[in-house]
Coordinates of C-alpha atoms in Angstrom, one line a residue:
Chain A
V4 CA -35.8 -54.1 -133.2
R5 CA -37.9 -52.4 -130.7
I6 CA -36.3 -52.5 -127.2
C7 CA -37.8 -51.4 -123.7
V8 CA -36.1 -50.6 -120.7
V9 CA -38.1 -51.4 -117.6
G10 CA -37.0 -49.4 -115.0
C11 CA -34.7 -46.6 -116.3
G12 CA -32.8 -45.8 -112.8
A13 CA -29.1 -45.6 -113.4
V14 CA -28.4 -48.8 -115.1
G15 CA -31.3 -48.8 -117.3
S16 CA -30.5 -45.5 -118.5
L17 CA -27.2 -46.8 -119.5
F18 CA -28.8 -49.3 -121.5
A19 CA -31.5 -47.0 -122.9
A20 CA -29.5 -44.1 -123.9
N21 CA -26.6 -46.4 -125.8
L22 CA -28.9 -48.5 -127.8
A23 CA -30.7 -45.4 -128.7
Q24 CA -27.6 -44.6 -130.7
L25 CA -28.6 -47.4 -133.2
E26 CA -30.1 -46.8 -136.3
D27 CA -31.7 -49.9 -136.1
V28 CA -33.2 -49.9 -133.0
E29 CA -36.2 -47.9 -131.3
V30 CA -35.9 -47.6 -127.7
W31 CA -38.7 -47.0 -125.1
A32 CA -38.5 -46.6 -121.2
F33 CA -40.9 -47.7 -118.8
D34 CA -40.3 -45.6 -115.5
A35 CA -42.3 -44.8 -112.2
S36 CA -41.0 -41.2 -112.0
Q37 CA -42.7 -38.7 -114.1
P38 CA -40.2 -35.8 -113.8
H39 CA -37.5 -38.6 -115.4
V40 CA -40.0 -39.6 -118.1
D41 CA -40.7 -35.8 -118.9
A42 CA -37.1 -34.7 -119.2
I43 CA -36.3 -37.9 -121.2
N44 CA -39.1 -37.0 -123.8
A45 CA -38.3 -33.4 -124.0
R46 CA -34.8 -33.4 -123.9
G47 CA -33.6 -36.8 -124.7
L48 CA -31.7 -39.2 -122.2
R49 CA -28.3 -37.9 -121.5
L50 CA -25.1 -39.7 -119.8
S51 CA -22.0 -38.0 -119.0
G52 CA -19.1 -39.5 -117.2
V53 CA -16.8 -42.1 -118.7
G54 CA -19.1 -41.5 -121.9
E55 CA -20.9 -38.6 -123.1
V56 CA -24.3 -39.8 -124.8
V57 CA -27.7 -38.3 -125.6
G58 CA -30.1 -40.8 -126.5
S59 CA -33.6 -40.5 -128.0
V60 CA -35.7 -42.4 -126.1
R61 CA -39.7 -42.5 -125.9
A62 CA -40.3 -42.8 -122.2
T63 CA -43.7 -43.0 -120.1
T64 CA -45.2 -44.0 -116.6
N65 CA -48.2 -45.8 -118.4
A66 CA -47.6 -49.1 -119.1
A67 CA -50.6 -49.0 -121.5
E68 CA -48.8 -46.8 -123.9
L69 CA -46.1 -49.3 -124.6
P70 CA -46.3 -51.0 -128.1
P71 CA -45.4 -54.5 -128.9
C72 CA -41.8 -55.0 -128.5
D73 CA -39.2 -57.4 -129.5
F74 CA -36.9 -56.9 -126.4
G75 CA -37.4 -55.7 -122.7
I76 CA -34.3 -54.8 -120.5
V77 CA -35.6 -55.1 -116.8
A78 CA -33.4 -52.8 -114.5
T79 CA -35.6 -52.1 -111.8
K80 CA -34.4 -52.7 -108.1
T81 CA -35.0 -56.2 -107.3
M82 CA -38.1 -55.6 -105.0
H83 CA -39.6 -54.0 -107.7
T84 CA -39.5 -56.9 -110.4
D85 CA -43.0 -58.2 -110.0
A86 CA -45.0 -54.9 -109.8
A87 CA -42.9 -53.9 -113.1
I88 CA -43.3 -56.7 -115.0
S89 CA -46.9 -57.2 -114.3
A90 CA -47.6 -53.8 -115.5
T91 CA -45.7 -54.1 -118.9
A92 CA -46.1 -57.7 -119.9
H93 CA -48.5 -57.3 -122.6
A94 CA -45.6 -55.7 -124.3
F95 CA -43.8 -58.6 -124.6
A96 CA -46.4 -61.1 -125.7
D97 CA -44.3 -61.8 -128.7
G98 CA -40.7 -60.7 -127.4
Y99 CA -38.0 -61.8 -125.1
V100 CA -37.7 -60.2 -121.8
A101 CA -33.9 -60.0 -120.4
T102 CA -33.1 -59.2 -116.4
V103 CA -29.7 -56.9 -115.9
Q104 CA -30.6 -56.8 -112.2
N105 CA -28.7 -57.5 -109.0
G106 CA -29.3 -60.9 -106.9
L107 CA -31.2 -64.2 -107.6
G108 CA -34.4 -64.8 -108.3
N109 CA -35.2 -62.3 -111.0
E110 CA -35.6 -64.6 -114.0
E111 CA -38.1 -66.8 -112.0
T112 CA -40.3 -63.6 -111.1
L113 CA -40.1 -62.8 -115.0
A114 CA -40.9 -66.0 -116.1
E115 CA -44.0 -65.8 -114.0
H116 CA -45.3 -63.1 -116.3
V117 CA -43.4 -63.6 -119.6
Q118 CA -42.8 -66.7 -121.7
R119 CA -39.4 -66.0 -123.1
V120 CA -36.7 -65.0 -120.4
I121 CA -32.8 -64.0 -121.0
R122 CA -30.7 -64.3 -117.8
G123 CA -28.2 -61.1 -117.4
T124 CA -25.6 -59.5 -115.5
T125 CA -24.0 -56.5 -115.7
F126 CA -21.3 -54.6 -114.1
P127 CA -21.3 -51.0 -115.6
A128 CA -22.7 -48.4 -112.9
G129 CA -23.9 -44.9 -112.4
K130 CA -26.3 -42.6 -110.5
I131 CA -29.2 -40.5 -111.2
L132 CA -28.0 -36.5 -111.3
E133 CA -31.2 -34.9 -112.1
P134 CA -34.4 -35.8 -114.2
G135 CA -33.1 -36.9 -117.5
H136 CA -29.7 -36.8 -116.7
V137 CA -27.0 -40.0 -115.6
Q138 CA -24.1 -40.0 -114.3
W139 CA -22.0 -43.1 -115.9
D140 CA -19.7 -43.9 -113.6
V141 CA -17.9 -47.2 -114.4
K142 CA -18.1 -49.0 -117.9
G143 CA -18.4 -52.9 -118.1
D144 CA -19.4 -56.1 -119.9
T145 CA -22.6 -57.5 -119.9
T146 CA -23.3 -61.6 -120.0
F147 CA -26.4 -62.6 -121.4
G148 CA -27.8 -66.4 -121.4
P149 CA -30.8 -68.3 -122.2
F150 CA -33.2 -68.7 -119.3
G151 CA -35.8 -72.0 -119.6
E152 CA -36.6 -72.4 -123.5
T153 CA -35.2 -69.2 -124.9
P154 CA -32.9 -70.1 -127.4
L155 CA -29.4 -69.0 -127.8
E156 CA -29.8 -67.0 -131.2
A157 CA -32.3 -64.5 -129.5
V158 CA -29.8 -63.9 -126.9
R159 CA -27.0 -63.0 -129.5
R160 CA -29.4 -60.5 -131.1
L161 CA -29.7 -58.7 -128.0
A162 CA -26.1 -59.0 -127.2
D163 CA -25.0 -57.8 -130.4
A164 CA -27.5 -54.9 -130.3
C165 CA -26.0 -53.8 -126.8
T166 CA -22.2 -54.2 -128.1
R167 CA -22.8 -52.0 -131.2
G168 CA -24.9 -49.5 -129.0
G169 CA -21.5 -49.1 -126.7
M170 CA -22.6 -51.4 -124.0
P171 CA -20.2 -54.8 -124.7
A172 CA -22.1 -57.7 -124.2
Y173 CA -21.6 -61.5 -124.6
A174 CA -24.3 -64.3 -125.3
V175 CA -23.1 -67.6 -123.6
E176 CA -25.1 -70.7 -123.4
D177 CA -24.9 -70.6 -119.3
A178 CA -25.0 -67.1 -117.8
R179 CA -25.0 -68.5 -114.1
G180 CA -21.5 -68.3 -113.5
P181 CA -21.2 -64.5 -113.9
Q182 CA -24.4 -63.7 -112.0
W183 CA -23.4 -66.3 -109.0
R184 CA -20.1 -64.6 -109.3
K185 CA -21.4 -60.9 -108.9
V186 CA -24.1 -62.3 -106.2
I187 CA -21.4 -64.1 -104.1
F188 CA -19.2 -61.0 -104.1
N189 CA -22.2 -58.6 -103.4
A190 CA -23.8 -60.8 -100.7
S191 CA -20.6 -61.6 -98.9
T192 CA -19.3 -57.9 -98.5
N193 CA -22.3 -55.4 -98.9
P194 CA -24.3 -56.4 -95.9
I195 CA -20.9 -56.6 -94.1
G196 CA -20.6 -52.8 -95.0
A197 CA -24.1 -52.1 -94.1
L198 CA -24.2 -53.3 -90.7
T199 CA -20.6 -51.9 -89.5
G200 CA -20.7 -48.7 -91.6
L201 CA -17.4 -49.5 -93.2
T202 CA -15.9 -49.1 -96.5
H203 CA -15.0 -52.0 -98.6
G204 CA -11.2 -51.5 -98.0
R205 CA -11.6 -51.3 -94.1
V206 CA -14.0 -54.4 -94.1
C207 CA -11.1 -56.4 -95.8
E208 CA -8.5 -55.3 -93.4
R209 CA -9.9 -56.4 -90.3
P210 CA -8.9 -60.3 -89.8
D211 CA -12.1 -61.2 -88.0
L212 CA -14.2 -59.5 -90.5
R213 CA -12.4 -60.6 -93.3
A214 CA -12.6 -64.2 -92.4
L215 CA -16.4 -63.7 -91.9
V216 CA -16.7 -62.6 -95.4
S217 CA -14.5 -65.6 -96.6
G218 CA -17.0 -67.7 -94.7
L219 CA -19.9 -66.2 -96.6
V220 CA -18.2 -66.9 -100.2
D221 CA -17.7 -70.4 -99.3
E222 CA -21.5 -70.9 -98.4
G223 CA -22.3 -69.2 -101.8
K224 CA -19.5 -71.3 -103.6
A225 CA -21.1 -74.6 -102.2
V226 CA -24.5 -73.5 -103.2
A227 CA -23.5 -72.6 -106.8
A228 CA -21.4 -76.1 -106.9
A229 CA -24.7 -77.8 -106.0
Q230 CA -26.4 -76.7 -108.8
G231 CA -23.3 -77.4 -111.5
I232 CA -22.6 -73.6 -111.9
V233 CA -18.9 -73.0 -112.7
L234 CA -17.7 -69.9 -111.5
D235 CA -16.1 -67.5 -114.3
A236 CA -13.7 -66.0 -111.6
D237 CA -13.0 -66.7 -107.8
P238 CA -15.1 -63.9 -105.8
E239 CA -12.4 -64.0 -103.0
E240 CA -9.6 -62.4 -105.6
L241 CA -12.3 -60.1 -106.9
I242 CA -12.8 -59.0 -103.1
D243 CA -8.9 -58.7 -102.3
H244 CA -8.6 -56.7 -105.8
A245 CA -11.5 -54.5 -104.8
A246 CA -10.0 -53.5 -101.5
K247 CA -6.9 -51.9 -103.3
P248 CA -6.6 -48.3 -102.5
E249 CA -6.5 -47.4 -106.2
V250 CA -9.9 -49.9 -106.7
A251 CA -12.3 -49.5 -104.3
Y252 CA -10.9 -48.9 -100.8
D253 CA -13.1 -46.1 -100.3
H254 CA -16.4 -47.5 -101.7
K255 CA -19.5 -47.5 -99.4
A256 CA -21.4 -50.8 -100.6
S257 CA -24.8 -49.8 -102.1
M258 CA -26.6 -51.5 -99.3
L259 CA -24.9 -49.4 -96.9
Q260 CA -26.2 -46.4 -99.2
D261 CA -29.2 -47.8 -98.4
V262 CA -29.4 -48.1 -94.8
E263 CA -28.2 -44.8 -94.4
A264 CA -30.8 -43.4 -96.4
R265 CA -33.1 -45.7 -94.8
R266 CA -34.0 -47.5 -98.0
Q267 CA -35.3 -51.0 -98.5
T268 CA -32.1 -53.0 -99.3
E269 CA -31.6 -56.4 -102.0
V270 CA -30.7 -58.6 -99.0
D271 CA -33.6 -60.6 -99.9
Y272 CA -32.2 -61.6 -103.2
L273 CA -28.4 -61.5 -102.4
N274 CA -27.9 -63.5 -99.0
G275 CA -31.7 -64.6 -99.1
G276 CA -31.5 -65.7 -102.7
I277 CA -28.4 -67.9 -101.6
V278 CA -30.4 -69.4 -98.7
R279 CA -33.3 -70.3 -100.7
F280 CA -31.0 -71.9 -103.4
G281 CA -29.0 -73.7 -100.6
R282 CA -32.0 -75.2 -98.8
E283 CA -33.4 -76.3 -102.3
R284 CA -30.3 -78.3 -102.6
G285 CA -29.6 -79.2 -99.1
V286 CA -26.9 -76.9 -98.8
P287 CA -26.5 -75.5 -95.1
T288 CA -25.9 -71.7 -95.4
P289 CA -26.0 -70.4 -91.6
L290 CA -23.8 -67.4 -92.2
N291 CA -25.8 -65.9 -95.0
E292 CA -28.8 -66.8 -93.2
A293 CA -27.5 -64.8 -90.2
I294 CA -26.4 -61.9 -92.1
W295 CA -30.0 -61.6 -93.8
A296 CA -31.6 -61.7 -90.6
L297 CA -29.3 -58.7 -89.3
V298 CA -30.1 -56.8 -91.9
K299 CA -33.8 -57.7 -92.0
G300 CA -33.7 -56.3 -88.3
V301 CA -32.0 -53.3 -89.6
E302 CA -34.8 -52.8 -92.0
A303 CA -37.5 -53.3 -89.6
S304 CA -35.5 -50.9 -86.8
W305 CA -36.9 -47.9 -89.3
Q306 CA -40.8 -48.8 -88.2
Q307 CA -39.9 -48.1 -84.7
Chain B
M4 CA -25.4 -48.8 -39.9
T5 CA -23.2 -50.6 -42.7
N6 CA -20.5 -48.9 -44.1
V7 CA -20.6 -49.5 -48.1
V8 CA -18.7 -48.1 -50.9
V9 CA -20.0 -48.2 -54.3
A10 CA -17.2 -47.7 -56.9
G11 CA -18.2 -46.2 -60.0
A12 CA -21.4 -44.5 -60.4
G13 CA -23.2 -45.2 -63.4
T14 CA -26.7 -46.3 -63.9
I15 CA -26.4 -49.5 -62.1
G16 CA -23.8 -47.9 -59.5
S17 CA -26.2 -45.0 -59.1
L18 CA -29.3 -47.2 -58.5
L19 CA -27.2 -49.1 -55.7
A20 CA -25.9 -46.3 -53.8
A21 CA -29.2 -44.4 -53.9
F22 CA -31.1 -47.7 -52.6
L23 CA -28.5 -48.6 -50.3
G24 CA -28.0 -45.0 -49.1
R25 CA -31.7 -45.5 -47.2
V26 CA -30.4 -48.6 -45.2
A27 CA -26.8 -48.2 -45.1
D28 CA -24.0 -45.6 -44.9
V29 CA -23.1 -45.4 -48.5
S30 CA -20.2 -43.4 -50.1
V31 CA -19.4 -43.2 -53.6
L32 CA -15.9 -43.6 -55.4
V33 CA -16.2 -41.4 -58.6
R34 CA -13.6 -40.6 -61.6
R35 CA -14.7 -36.9 -61.8
E36 CA -14.4 -33.9 -59.1
E37 CA -17.5 -32.2 -60.7
H38 CA -19.3 -35.7 -60.4
A39 CA -18.4 -36.1 -56.7
A40 CA -19.5 -32.4 -56.2
A41 CA -22.7 -32.9 -57.7
L42 CA -23.4 -35.9 -55.2
N43 CA -22.2 -34.3 -52.3
R44 CA -24.5 -31.2 -52.8
D45 CA -27.8 -32.7 -54.3
G46 CA -28.0 -36.1 -53.2
L47 CA -28.9 -38.9 -55.8
R48 CA -32.3 -38.7 -57.0
V49 CA -34.5 -41.8 -58.4
S50 CA -37.3 -41.9 -60.4
G51 CA -39.2 -44.4 -62.1
R52 CA -40.0 -47.3 -60.3
A53 CA -39.5 -45.1 -57.2
D54 CA -39.3 -41.8 -56.0
F55 CA -36.8 -40.4 -53.5
T56 CA -33.6 -38.5 -52.9
S57 CA -30.7 -40.5 -51.0
H58 CA -27.9 -38.8 -49.0
V59 CA -24.7 -39.9 -50.3
A60 CA -21.2 -38.9 -49.6
A61 CA -19.0 -39.0 -52.5
A62 CA -14.9 -38.5 -53.4
T63 CA -12.6 -39.1 -55.9
D64 CA -9.8 -40.4 -53.5
P65 CA -10.6 -43.7 -51.6
A66 CA -8.6 -42.3 -48.9
D67 CA -11.5 -39.6 -48.4
L68 CA -14.3 -42.5 -47.8
P69 CA -15.1 -44.2 -44.4
A70 CA -13.6 -47.5 -44.2
P71 CA -16.3 -49.8 -45.4
E72 CA -17.6 -53.5 -44.7
L73 CA -18.7 -54.0 -48.1
V74 CA -17.2 -52.5 -51.5
I75 CA -19.3 -52.8 -54.5
V76 CA -17.2 -52.6 -57.8
A77 CA -20.3 -51.0 -60.0
S78 CA -17.9 -49.6 -63.1
K79 CA -18.9 -50.4 -66.4
G80 CA -16.8 -53.3 -67.6
N81 CA -14.5 -50.6 -69.9
D82 CA -13.7 -48.9 -66.9
L83 CA -13.3 -51.9 -64.6
E84 CA -9.4 -52.0 -64.9
A85 CA -9.1 -48.3 -64.0
V86 CA -10.9 -48.7 -60.8
A87 CA -9.6 -51.9 -59.6
D88 CA -6.2 -49.9 -60.0
R89 CA -7.3 -47.4 -57.7
L90 CA -8.3 -50.2 -54.9
R91 CA -5.3 -51.5 -54.6
G92 CA -4.4 -51.2 -51.1
E93 CA -7.4 -49.7 -50.0
F94 CA -10.2 -51.1 -48.0
E95 CA -8.4 -53.6 -46.6
D96 CA -11.4 -54.9 -44.0
A97 CA -13.8 -55.0 -46.6
T98 CA -15.6 -57.5 -48.8
V99 CA -15.6 -56.8 -52.4
M100 CA -18.3 -57.6 -54.9
T101 CA -18.0 -57.1 -58.5
I102 CA -21.3 -56.9 -60.7
Q103 CA -20.0 -56.2 -64.2
N104 CA -21.6 -57.9 -67.4
G105 CA -19.8 -60.9 -69.1
L106 CA -17.0 -62.9 -67.3
G107 CA -13.4 -61.9 -65.4
A108 CA -14.5 -59.0 -63.7
E109 CA -13.9 -60.9 -60.6
E110 CA -10.2 -62.1 -61.7
V111 CA -9.4 -58.4 -62.5
V112 CA -10.3 -57.4 -59.2
A113 CA -8.8 -60.4 -57.7
S114 CA -5.4 -59.2 -58.9
R115 CA -5.4 -55.9 -57.2
G116 CA -5.8 -57.1 -53.7
G117 CA -6.5 -60.0 -51.0
W118 CA -10.2 -58.9 -50.2
P119 CA -12.9 -61.6 -49.9
L120 CA -14.7 -61.3 -52.8
L121 CA -18.3 -62.0 -53.6
S122 CA -19.6 -62.4 -57.5
S123 CA -22.9 -60.7 -58.7
V124 CA -24.9 -60.2 -62.1
T125 CA -27.9 -57.9 -62.2
F126 CA -30.9 -57.9 -64.2
M127 CA -32.2 -54.5 -63.3
S128 CA -31.8 -51.6 -65.6
G129 CA -32.4 -47.8 -65.5
T130 CA -31.4 -44.7 -67.3
R131 CA -28.9 -42.2 -66.0
H132 CA -30.2 -38.6 -66.4
S133 CA -27.3 -36.7 -64.6
D134 CA -24.7 -37.3 -62.3
S135 CA -27.0 -37.1 -59.6
H136 CA -30.4 -38.6 -61.2
V137 CA -31.1 -42.1 -62.2
E138 CA -34.4 -43.6 -63.3
Y139 CA -35.4 -47.1 -62.3
I140 CA -37.0 -48.6 -65.1
L141 CA -36.5 -52.6 -65.1
D142 CA -37.1 -54.1 -61.1
T143 CA -35.2 -57.3 -61.9
A144 CA -33.3 -59.3 -59.6
T145 CA -29.4 -58.9 -58.6
W146 CA -27.7 -62.4 -58.0
I147 CA -25.1 -62.6 -55.6
G148 CA -22.9 -65.8 -55.1
P149 CA -19.1 -66.5 -53.4
Y150 CA -16.1 -66.1 -55.1
R151 CA -13.0 -66.3 -53.2
N152 CA -12.9 -66.6 -49.1
T153 CA -16.4 -66.0 -48.8
T154 CA -19.4 -68.3 -48.0
P155 CA -22.9 -68.7 -49.1
A156 CA -23.5 -67.0 -46.0
D157 CA -21.5 -64.0 -46.8
A158 CA -24.1 -63.9 -50.2
R159 CA -26.8 -64.2 -48.3
R160 CA -26.0 -61.3 -45.9
V161 CA -25.4 -59.0 -48.9
A162 CA -28.6 -60.0 -50.5
E163 CA -30.4 -59.3 -47.5
L164 CA -29.0 -55.7 -47.3
I165 CA -30.0 -54.9 -50.9
A166 CA -33.4 -56.6 -50.7
A167 CA -33.9 -54.3 -47.6
S168 CA -33.1 -51.2 -49.4
G169 CA -36.2 -52.1 -52.1
L170 CA -34.2 -53.9 -54.7
K171 CA -34.5 -57.3 -55.7
A172 CA -31.7 -59.8 -54.9
E173 CA -31.2 -63.3 -54.3
A174 CA -28.1 -65.2 -53.1
F175 CA -26.8 -68.6 -54.7
D176 CA -24.2 -71.1 -53.3
D177 CA -23.0 -71.1 -56.6
L178 CA -23.5 -68.2 -58.8
R179 CA -21.9 -69.4 -62.3
P180 CA -25.1 -71.2 -63.4
A181 CA -26.8 -67.9 -63.5
Q182 CA -23.9 -65.9 -64.8
W183 CA -23.6 -67.9 -67.3
S184 CA -27.4 -67.8 -68.4
K185 CA -27.0 -63.8 -68.4
L186 CA -23.6 -64.1 -70.3
I187 CA -25.2 -66.0 -73.2
F188 CA -28.3 -63.8 -73.2
N189 CA -26.6 -60.5 -73.2
A190 CA -24.1 -61.7 -75.8
T191 CA -27.0 -62.6 -78.1
V192 CA -29.3 -60.0 -77.3
N193 CA -27.2 -57.1 -76.9
G194 CA -25.2 -57.8 -80.2
V195 CA -28.1 -58.4 -82.3
A196 CA -29.7 -55.2 -81.0
A197 CA -26.3 -53.3 -81.6
L198 CA -26.3 -54.3 -85.1
T199 CA -29.8 -53.8 -86.3
G200 CA -30.7 -50.9 -84.0
L201 CA -33.9 -52.7 -83.1
P202 CA -34.8 -52.4 -78.9
H203 CA -35.2 -55.9 -77.2
D204 CA -38.9 -56.5 -78.7
P205 CA -40.7 -59.1 -80.3
H206 CA -38.3 -59.1 -83.3
F207 CA -36.1 -61.4 -81.3
A208 CA -38.5 -64.1 -81.1
G209 CA -40.3 -64.0 -84.5
E210 CA -39.4 -64.1 -88.0
P211 CA -36.4 -63.8 -89.5
L212 CA -34.2 -62.9 -86.4
G213 CA -35.8 -65.4 -83.9
P214 CA -33.9 -68.2 -85.6
L215 CA -31.0 -66.4 -85.2
V216 CA -31.1 -65.6 -81.9
H217 CA -32.1 -69.1 -81.0
A218 CA -29.1 -70.3 -82.8
L219 CA -26.9 -67.8 -81.0
V220 CA -28.4 -69.3 -77.8
D221 CA -27.4 -73.0 -78.9
E222 CA -23.9 -72.0 -79.4
G223 CA -23.7 -70.4 -75.8
K224 CA -25.4 -73.5 -74.2
A225 CA -22.9 -75.6 -76.0
T226 CA -20.0 -73.5 -74.7
A227 CA -21.3 -73.4 -71.3
E228 CA -21.8 -77.2 -71.3
A229 CA -18.0 -77.8 -72.1
A230 CA -17.4 -75.1 -69.6
G231 CA -18.9 -77.5 -67.2
V232 CA -21.6 -75.0 -66.2
K233 CA -24.9 -75.9 -66.0
L234 CA -27.4 -73.3 -66.5
R235 CA -30.0 -71.9 -64.3
E236 CA -32.2 -70.4 -66.7
D237 CA -32.6 -71.2 -70.6
P238 CA -31.4 -67.8 -72.4
W239 CA -33.9 -68.7 -75.3
E240 CA -36.8 -68.6 -72.9
M241 CA -35.3 -65.6 -71.0
N242 CA -35.5 -63.6 -74.5
V243 CA -38.9 -64.9 -75.2
L244 CA -40.3 -63.6 -71.8
A245 CA -38.5 -60.5 -72.3
T246 CA -39.8 -59.6 -75.3
Q247 CA -43.6 -60.3 -74.2
R248 CA -43.0 -57.6 -70.9
G249 CA -44.6 -54.9 -73.4
H250 CA -41.8 -52.3 -72.4
A251 CA -38.8 -53.0 -75.2
H252 CA -35.8 -52.6 -73.2
R253 CA -32.9 -50.9 -75.1
P254 CA -29.7 -52.9 -74.5
S255 CA -26.2 -50.8 -73.2
M256 CA -24.8 -52.2 -76.3
L257 CA -27.3 -50.3 -78.4
E258 CA -27.1 -47.3 -76.6
D259 CA -23.7 -47.3 -76.6
V260 CA -23.3 -47.8 -80.7
E261 CA -26.0 -45.0 -81.1
A262 CA -23.7 -42.5 -79.2
K263 CA -20.6 -44.0 -81.0
R264 CA -19.3 -45.2 -77.3
P265 CA -17.0 -48.1 -76.8
T266 CA -19.3 -50.9 -75.7
E267 CA -18.8 -53.8 -73.5
V268 CA -18.4 -56.2 -76.5
D269 CA -15.3 -57.5 -75.4
L270 CA -16.3 -58.5 -72.1
I271 CA -19.5 -60.0 -73.1
N272 CA -19.4 -61.6 -76.7
G273 CA -15.3 -61.7 -76.5
A274 CA -15.6 -63.7 -73.1
L275 CA -18.4 -65.9 -74.7
V276 CA -15.8 -66.5 -78.0
R277 CA -12.5 -67.1 -75.9
E278 CA -14.2 -69.4 -73.6
A279 CA -15.7 -71.2 -76.3
T280 CA -12.1 -71.3 -78.2
R281 CA -10.4 -72.5 -75.2
T282 CA -13.0 -75.4 -74.8
N283 CA -12.9 -76.0 -78.7
V284 CA -16.4 -75.5 -79.3
P285 CA -17.5 -74.3 -82.8
V286 CA -19.3 -70.7 -82.3
P287 CA -19.3 -69.4 -85.9
L288 CA -22.2 -67.0 -85.2
H289 CA -21.0 -65.6 -82.2
R290 CA -17.7 -65.0 -84.0
A291 CA -19.4 -63.2 -86.3
L292 CA -21.6 -61.1 -83.9
Y293 CA -18.1 -60.1 -82.2
A294 CA -16.5 -59.3 -85.2
L295 CA -19.2 -57.3 -86.5
V296 CA -19.8 -55.1 -83.4
K297 CA -16.1 -54.4 -83.1
A298 CA -16.3 -53.2 -86.5
K299 CA -19.0 -51.0 -85.7
E300 CA -16.7 -49.6 -83.2
A301 CA -14.1 -49.2 -85.5
S302 CA -16.6 -47.1 -88.0
Y303 CA -16.8 -44.3 -85.3
S304 CA -13.4 -43.0 -86.1

């Protein structure tokens, strides 16, 4: 089986390095960073942290070098999905392309360029330490499910390979539950951290702010319900759990880190995604719309 | 000439003191000794839309100032309680005028003494460069109305004095329509600016921020209506007009969060949310804005 990871940042590297442990899997990586690609080709792709792994991965910045692949795993930041898949689509003419990205709308973007798409949501996390070397911070599950006409059998093959490689993955008929659970969690907490500068725990201990978080969660749940999506867990409970001192009280949301570094955020695919799906179903989402506009305003302020 | 005391010399207080110093005997009540010393030594310089230096007398103790006919309480909202406390028992023959943003400044001052009270809101703006130098930026008007034991004629006399000094001023029989227009405008624009880091520029009337600004204004209008106030100006139109001026104003709440200072959010957004609560008007977006700015203040520490 040949699998290509498209976007070999922290999360993409976790998949690539672990899958490369399997004798029956050949792993390729497409990434925009030449130093990262060179390091991977010279010394392998190294993970350290909660797992110590070195994977033999063939990396390239040139999509034309990619051979035909059975599976793609797209792990770019969501705003780069379109560019990444339009460059690499030829490699998946007979294959399946899975997304393990944040947010809403990635499957639809992929489906504009390739025939067979797999929906995915992943919870492991890490960060790039240096070219070719990724810190693996958190282990976690991945859930895959068919998008459109993709057969469940193909989804199972990918999930099986990930699980055997050390990235536990499930294949389910409807993967929207975990996806929306994660999106609602992120959309209801990340931008609040980004707008205020507060960590997750400090957001949750302010009653007025926690009420705003709940208002955002309620809108997300209503949009999910209008599509017949059954969440696999209550985002409210996950939010309270994460606020505990021993869990993620001091965690700075990735969007806050983006704002502090003046990098474009994923708000279009989180709150913006909830707003778009809400409009399609006639579900009002005024708070998500407000938060979306405010974060877009923050991004616009960097052009001043 | 008329004796005027300006209590509090931030940007607005400094502008008023300097301009009024050209047509009245102005003294300034300040908190810091070095501020008083700088004013007594250097006078108060105005740059920007005007260029002059005004002689003013300054002190930190009200007892050291000549008895005024008019006291303008010009401190920032956050200092209002402290400044009002220091007026207790002083200046008994004066009329006192408030000029703070938001709602409720009149009540704070009224609780400290029995002076006749005027209420006012100002749209002018400037930048305070030092204790004795203020830049005059926006030459928009100050609106004045009666509040307690004063008449429209009293408001007109003060408006005429301020206009004679070179600033713009207008008197109204009832200030609340103007005050509420400004309250809704400030709660919306200042809050959005403080959270986004944007000056008041065309983003506030375009996509995607414009619809949020419009929805915030609509919540404010519903609150005004429930409070029985007919607005003088449509805050959305005020917003659009201000973004077309070419010069993008930096609202004080934005400057405050950038300098990690306490903002006037409790007096502005808080006042609007409290009024909405009192009148049972749903204002989910203003509640969100208020909670976010309060949280941003909390993030300083």
